[in-house]
GROMACS .gro file of C-alpha atoms in nm:
model
  254
    1MET     CA    1  10.635   4.692  -6.963
    2SER     CA    2  10.484   4.934  -6.715
    3ALA     CA    3  10.212   5.019  -6.968
    4PHE     CA    4  10.068   4.667  -6.946
    5ARG     CA    5  10.035   4.658  -6.560
    6SER     CA    6   9.694   4.524  -6.458
    7THR     CA    7   9.474   4.595  -6.151
    8PRO     CA    8   9.538   4.349  -5.872
    9ALA     CA    9   9.277   4.078  -5.817
   10THR     CA   10   9.217   4.198  -5.465
   11SER     CA   11   9.082   4.530  -5.587
   12THR     CA   12   8.832   4.339  -5.809
   13SER     CA   13   8.704   4.126  -5.521
   14ARG     CA   14   8.641   4.436  -5.313
   15ALA     CA   15   8.415   4.568  -5.592
   16THR     CA   16   8.098   4.429  -5.410
   17PRO     CA   17   8.087   4.583  -5.071
   18PRO     CA   18   7.932   4.407  -4.772
   19GLY     CA   19   7.637   4.648  -4.773
   20ALA     CA   20   7.543   4.540  -5.122
   21ALA     CA   21   7.530   4.174  -5.012
   22ARG     CA   22   7.296   4.263  -4.730
   23ARG     CA   23   7.077   4.451  -4.976
   24VAL     CA   24   7.063   4.145  -5.199
   25GLY     CA   25   6.965   3.923  -4.902
   26GLY     CA   26   6.696   4.172  -4.800
   27ALA     CA   27   6.554   4.174  -5.150
   28ALA     CA   28   6.538   3.794  -5.150
   29ALA     CA   29   6.356   3.798  -4.817
   30LEU     CA   30   6.105   4.048  -4.952
   31ALA     CA   31   6.047   3.827  -5.255
   32LEU     CA   32   5.980   3.525  -5.033
   33ALA     CA   33   5.739   3.726  -4.820
   34ALA     CA   34   5.554   3.841  -5.129
   35LEU     CA   35   5.532   3.481  -5.247
   36ALA     CA   36   5.392   3.369  -4.908
   37LEU     CA   37   5.137   3.653  -4.912
   38THR     CA   38   5.025   3.552  -5.260
   39ALA     CA   39   4.987   3.192  -5.150
   40CYS     CA   40   4.782   3.301  -4.848
   41GLN     CA   41   4.552   3.510  -5.069
   42ASP     CA   42   4.498   3.206  -5.294
   43GLY     CA   43   4.348   3.017  -4.997
   44LYS     CA   44   4.596   2.734  -5.049
   45GLY     CA   45   4.961   2.729  -4.947
   46LEU     CA   46   4.994   2.868  -4.595
   47GLN     CA   47   4.638   2.802  -4.489
   48ASP     CA   48   4.648   2.438  -4.598
   49GLU     CA   49   4.985   2.372  -4.441
   50GLY     CA   50   4.972   2.547  -4.109
   51ALA     CA   51   4.643   2.703  -4.012
   52ALA     CA   52   4.427   2.408  -4.108
   53THR     CA   53   4.662   2.163  -3.943
   54PHE     CA   54   4.683   2.373  -3.627
   55SER     CA   55   4.309   2.428  -3.623
   56ASP     CA   56   4.239   2.054  -3.653
   57SER     CA   57   4.477   1.961  -3.377
   58ALA     CA   58   4.399   2.255  -3.153
   59VAL     CA   59   4.022   2.235  -3.184
   60ALA     CA   60   3.964   1.868  -3.245
   61THR     CA   61   4.187   1.748  -2.966
   62PRO     CA   62   4.042   1.972  -2.690
   63SER     CA   63   3.697   1.916  -2.835
   64ALA     CA   64   3.746   1.541  -2.821
   65THR     CA   65   3.865   1.577  -2.466
   66ALA     CA   66   3.582   1.815  -2.389
   67THR     CA   67   3.324   1.585  -2.540
   68PRO     CA   68   3.376   1.301  -2.293
   69GLY     CA   69   3.419   1.564  -2.026
   70ALA     CA   70   3.101   1.737  -2.129
   71GLY     CA   71   2.924   1.407  -2.170
   72SER     CA   72   3.054   1.297  -1.837
   73GLY     CA   73   2.967   1.632  -1.687
   74SER     CA   74   2.625   1.614  -1.845
   75ALA     CA   75   2.575   1.259  -1.727
   76SER     CA   76   2.716   1.352  -1.393
   77GLY     CA   77   2.512   1.668  -1.361
   78SER     CA   78   2.201   1.555  -1.538
   79GLY     CA   79   2.236   1.188  -1.455
   80SER     CA   80   2.328   1.261  -1.100
   81GLY     CA   81   2.051   1.516  -1.072
   82SER     CA   82   1.816   1.273  -1.235
   83ALA     CA   83   1.924   1.004  -0.991
   84THR     CA   84   1.860   1.245  -0.705
   85LYS     CA   85   1.512   1.315  -0.837
   86THR     CA   86   1.452   0.946  -0.885
   87GLY     CA   87   1.558   0.884  -0.530
   88SER     CA   88   1.325   1.157  -0.418
   89ALA     CA   89   1.043   1.007  -0.620
   90THR     CA   90   1.115   0.668  -0.470
   91LYS     CA   91   1.097   0.808  -0.122
   92SER     CA   92   0.774   0.995  -0.185
   93GLY     CA   93   0.586   0.753  -0.402
   94GLY     CA   94   0.783   0.432  -0.439
   95ALA     CA   95   0.759   0.100  -0.262
   96LYS     CA   96   0.955   0.237   0.033
   97ALA     CA   97   0.720   0.526   0.090
   98THR     CA   98   0.422   0.313   0.027
   99GLY     CA   99   0.541   0.068   0.287
  100GLY     CA  100   0.591   0.357   0.525
  101ASP     CA  101   0.246   0.491   0.454
  102ALA     CA  102   0.092   0.147   0.496
  103LYS     CA  103   0.290   0.085   0.811
  104GLY     CA  104   0.212   0.418   0.967
  105SER     CA  105  -0.151   0.435   0.849
  106SER     CA  106  -0.403   0.512   1.124
  107ALA     CA  107  -0.690   0.344   0.936
  108PRO     CA  108  -0.749   0.005   1.106
  109SER     CA  109  -0.816  -0.307   0.907
  110ALA     CA  110  -1.167  -0.443   0.890
  111GLU     CA  111  -1.073  -0.723   1.129
  112GLY     CA  112  -0.896  -0.488   1.370
  113ASP     CA  113  -1.202  -0.262   1.386
  114ARG     CA  114  -1.439  -0.545   1.475
  115VAL     CA  115  -1.470  -0.763   1.783
  116THR     CA  116  -1.689  -1.054   1.878
  117CYS     CA  117  -2.013  -0.971   2.058
  118ASN     CA  118  -2.033  -1.122   2.405
  119GLY     CA  119  -2.156  -1.048   2.755
  120SER     CA  120  -1.888  -0.785   2.819
  121ASN     CA  121  -1.976  -0.549   2.535
  122THR     CA  122  -2.353  -0.603   2.495
  123ALA     CA  123  -2.678  -0.579   2.691
  124VAL     CA  124  -2.890  -0.892   2.657
  125THR     CA  125  -3.261  -0.924   2.727
  126VAL     CA  126  -3.512  -1.206   2.673
  127GLN     CA  127  -3.892  -1.205   2.654
  128THR     CA  128  -4.155  -1.465   2.584
  129VAL     CA  129  -4.398  -1.379   2.305
  130SER     CA  130  -4.754  -1.479   2.232
  131ARG     CA  131  -4.693  -1.520   1.861
  132PRO     CA  132  -4.554  -1.753   1.743
  133LEU     CA  133  -4.672  -1.979   2.022
  134ASN     CA  134  -4.416  -2.098   2.281
  135HIS     CA  135  -4.138  -1.873   2.150
  136MET     CA  136  -3.886  -1.649   2.322
  137LEU     CA  137  -3.707  -1.349   2.167
  138ILE     CA  138  -3.343  -1.281   2.257
  139THR     CA  139  -3.218  -0.925   2.197
  140VAL     CA  140  -2.849  -0.827   2.203
  141LYS     CA  141  -2.755  -0.456   2.196
  142ASN     CA  142  -2.397  -0.346   2.126
  143THR     CA  143  -2.289  -0.124   2.417
  144GLY     CA  144  -1.923  -0.103   2.313
  145LYS     CA  145  -1.736   0.148   2.097
  146LYS     CA  146  -1.649  -0.092   1.815
  147ASN     CA  147  -1.855  -0.294   1.572
  148CYS     CA  148  -1.914  -0.643   1.704
  149ASP     CA  149  -2.002  -0.966   1.524
  150LEU     CA  150  -2.274  -1.200   1.635
  151THR     CA  151  -2.131  -1.529   1.512
  152TYR     CA  152  -2.335  -1.844   1.453
  153TYR     CA  153  -2.607  -1.879   1.720
  154PRO     CA  154  -2.656  -1.841   2.096
  155VAL     CA  155  -2.585  -2.138   2.321
  156LEU     CA  156  -2.858  -2.159   2.585
  157ARG     CA  157  -2.835  -2.320   2.923
  158PHE     CA  158  -3.124  -2.315   3.168
  159ASP     CA  159  -3.031  -2.379   3.528
  160GLU     CA  160  -2.813  -2.694   3.536
  161MET     CA  161  -2.920  -2.847   3.208
  162GLN     CA  162  -2.662  -3.093   3.066
  163TRP     CA  163  -2.737  -3.055   2.698
  164ALA     CA  164  -2.723  -2.773   2.444
  165PRO     CA  165  -3.023  -2.684   2.228
  166ALA     CA  166  -2.968  -2.737   1.853
  167ALA     CA  167  -2.974  -2.455   1.600
  168ARG     CA  168  -3.217  -2.455   1.309
  169LYS     CA  169  -3.007  -2.473   0.993
  170ASP     CA  170  -3.274  -2.308   0.779
  171THR     CA  171  -3.225  -1.984   0.972
  172GLN     CA  172  -2.853  -1.943   0.894
  173PRO     CA  173  -2.801  -1.597   0.733
  174GLN     CA  174  -2.592  -1.527   0.423
  175ALA     CA  175  -2.341  -1.320   0.623
  176VAL     CA  176  -2.235  -1.267   0.981
  177VAL     CA  177  -2.455  -1.020   1.166
  178THR     CA  178  -2.244  -0.717   1.258
  179LEU     CA  179  -2.370  -0.463   1.509
  180ALA     CA  180  -2.256  -0.103   1.507
  181PRO     CA  181  -2.239   0.062   1.850
  182GLY     CA  182  -2.594   0.108   1.980
  183ARG     CA  183  -2.748  -0.137   1.732
  184SER     CA  184  -2.922  -0.466   1.816
  185GLY     CA  185  -2.930  -0.821   1.683
  186TYR     CA  186  -3.178  -1.099   1.755
  187ALA     CA  187  -3.233  -1.471   1.791
  188GLY     CA  188  -3.549  -1.672   1.855
  189ALA     CA  189  -3.601  -1.982   2.066
  190LEU     CA  190  -3.874  -2.242   2.028
  191LEU     CA  191  -3.932  -2.337   2.393
  192SER     CA  192  -4.165  -2.633   2.357
  193ALA     CA  193  -4.363  -2.821   2.095
  194ALA     CA  194  -4.706  -2.673   2.039
  195ASP     CA  195  -4.859  -3.020   1.993
  196GLY     CA  196  -4.717  -3.148   2.320
  197SER     CA  197  -4.481  -3.395   2.153
  198GLY     CA  198  -4.181  -3.271   2.346
  199GLU     CA  199  -4.048  -3.461   2.647
  200GLY     CA  200  -3.901  -3.376   2.986
  201GLY     CA  201  -4.078  -3.043   3.023
  202VAL     CA  202  -3.942  -2.825   3.305
  203THR     CA  203  -3.951  -2.463   3.416
  204GLY     CA  204  -3.623  -2.279   3.412
  205HIS     CA  205  -3.548  -1.991   3.650
  206ARG     CA  206  -3.201  -1.897   3.536
  207LEU     CA  207  -3.064  -1.865   3.187
  208ALA     CA  208  -2.701  -1.827   3.070
  209ILE     CA  209  -2.633  -1.737   2.707
  210ALA     CA  210  -2.291  -1.819   2.568
  211PHE     CA  211  -2.141  -1.660   2.256
  212GLN     CA  212  -1.932  -1.837   1.995
  213GLY     CA  213  -1.601  -1.714   1.855
  214ARG     CA  214  -1.474  -1.697   1.497
  215THR     CA  215  -1.492  -2.075   1.460
  216PRO     CA  216  -1.795  -2.290   1.545
  217HIS     CA  217  -1.829  -2.392   1.910
  218SER     CA  218  -1.526  -2.183   2.012
  219ASP     CA  219  -1.533  -1.955   2.315
  220GLY     CA  220  -1.651  -1.606   2.216
  221GLY     CA  221  -1.594  -1.445   2.555
  222ALA     CA  222  -1.807  -1.363   2.856
  223SER     CA  223  -2.153  -1.514   2.877
  224ALA     CA  224  -2.466  -1.311   2.947
  225VAL     CA  225  -2.718  -1.387   3.221
  226PRO     CA  226  -3.038  -1.201   3.135
  227SER     CA  227  -3.331  -1.174   3.376
  228LEU     CA  228  -3.623  -1.416   3.333
  229PRO     CA  229  -3.987  -1.362   3.423
  230ALA     CA  230  -4.059  -1.426   3.791
  231ALA     CA  231  -4.263  -1.735   3.702
  232GLY     CA  232  -3.975  -1.876   3.500
  233VAL     CA  233  -3.974  -2.014   3.147
  234TYR     CA  234  -4.116  -2.351   3.054
  235TYR     CA  235  -3.925  -2.562   2.798
  236ASP     CA  236  -3.897  -2.926   2.691
  237SER     CA  237  -3.686  -3.144   2.462
  238SER     CA  238  -3.814  -2.949   2.159
  239LEU     CA  239  -3.603  -2.647   2.263
  240THR     CA  240  -3.418  -2.509   1.957
  241VAL     CA  241  -3.270  -2.171   1.863
  242THR     CA  242  -3.221  -1.970   1.545
  243TYR     CA  243  -2.897  -1.822   1.417
  244TRP     CA  244  -2.840  -1.456   1.497
  245GLN     CA  245  -3.053  -1.228   1.278
  246GLN     CA  246  -3.066  -0.862   1.182
  247SER     CA  247  -3.432  -0.821   1.276
  248ALA     CA  248  -3.675  -0.948   1.539
  249SER     CA  249  -3.920  -1.061   1.270
  250ASP     CA  250  -3.652  -1.282   1.109
  251ALA     CA  251  -3.566  -1.426   1.450
  252LEU     CA  252  -3.930  -1.519   1.521
  253GLY     CA  253  -4.003  -1.629   1.164
  254SER     CA  254  -4.289  -1.387   1.131
   0.00000   0.00000   0.00000
């Protein structure tokens, strides 16, 4: 019976030592690593699963965030800068600046640079002439520093006369006569009818000349009282005047 004794089962189970199991596990790990490396070299397995997925999420997500940020930053920087430039342009050349320029401009308007001629800013003289017969020439010289307008016609009044001589419509000029400083304007007066048809002839010793304003028969300012010849000036009911003229020849109709 002792010849048929067998080895206990426990000795068989101890045939694979723990170190051998670890070696087997290590070999399996190496095999898996080799498989992963092969997959990576194929350009499929690992790259498709992890790297591509990570790249998409890591790049796309920040990029998407950065895009609005960049766009916003660009709009903010460029747009804001652009807005600043626009504002600058508006200030320098826009309606605001233009208004400022217009408001602060030293160039006066045409109306503001002109005044009405009257006795306070002119020197007025009168003289009787031999031709045409029975006529008197009125000369007005601008003694002021601004241009002045001779509007309509002079209003004559000898002594205490109670009527105003009429103006001859055919002598009305196309435009108002404007005198620069130092320049002169003229008007003529028919004193009496050459054929003696006039009535109420009288000799005047004092003459006042009134100026009209911007509207007919309005007050244009101070009157002028020019000197008359010592013998006076004879006139009758035929007394009429011309509108103000640029030249003495136009005023006398010669």
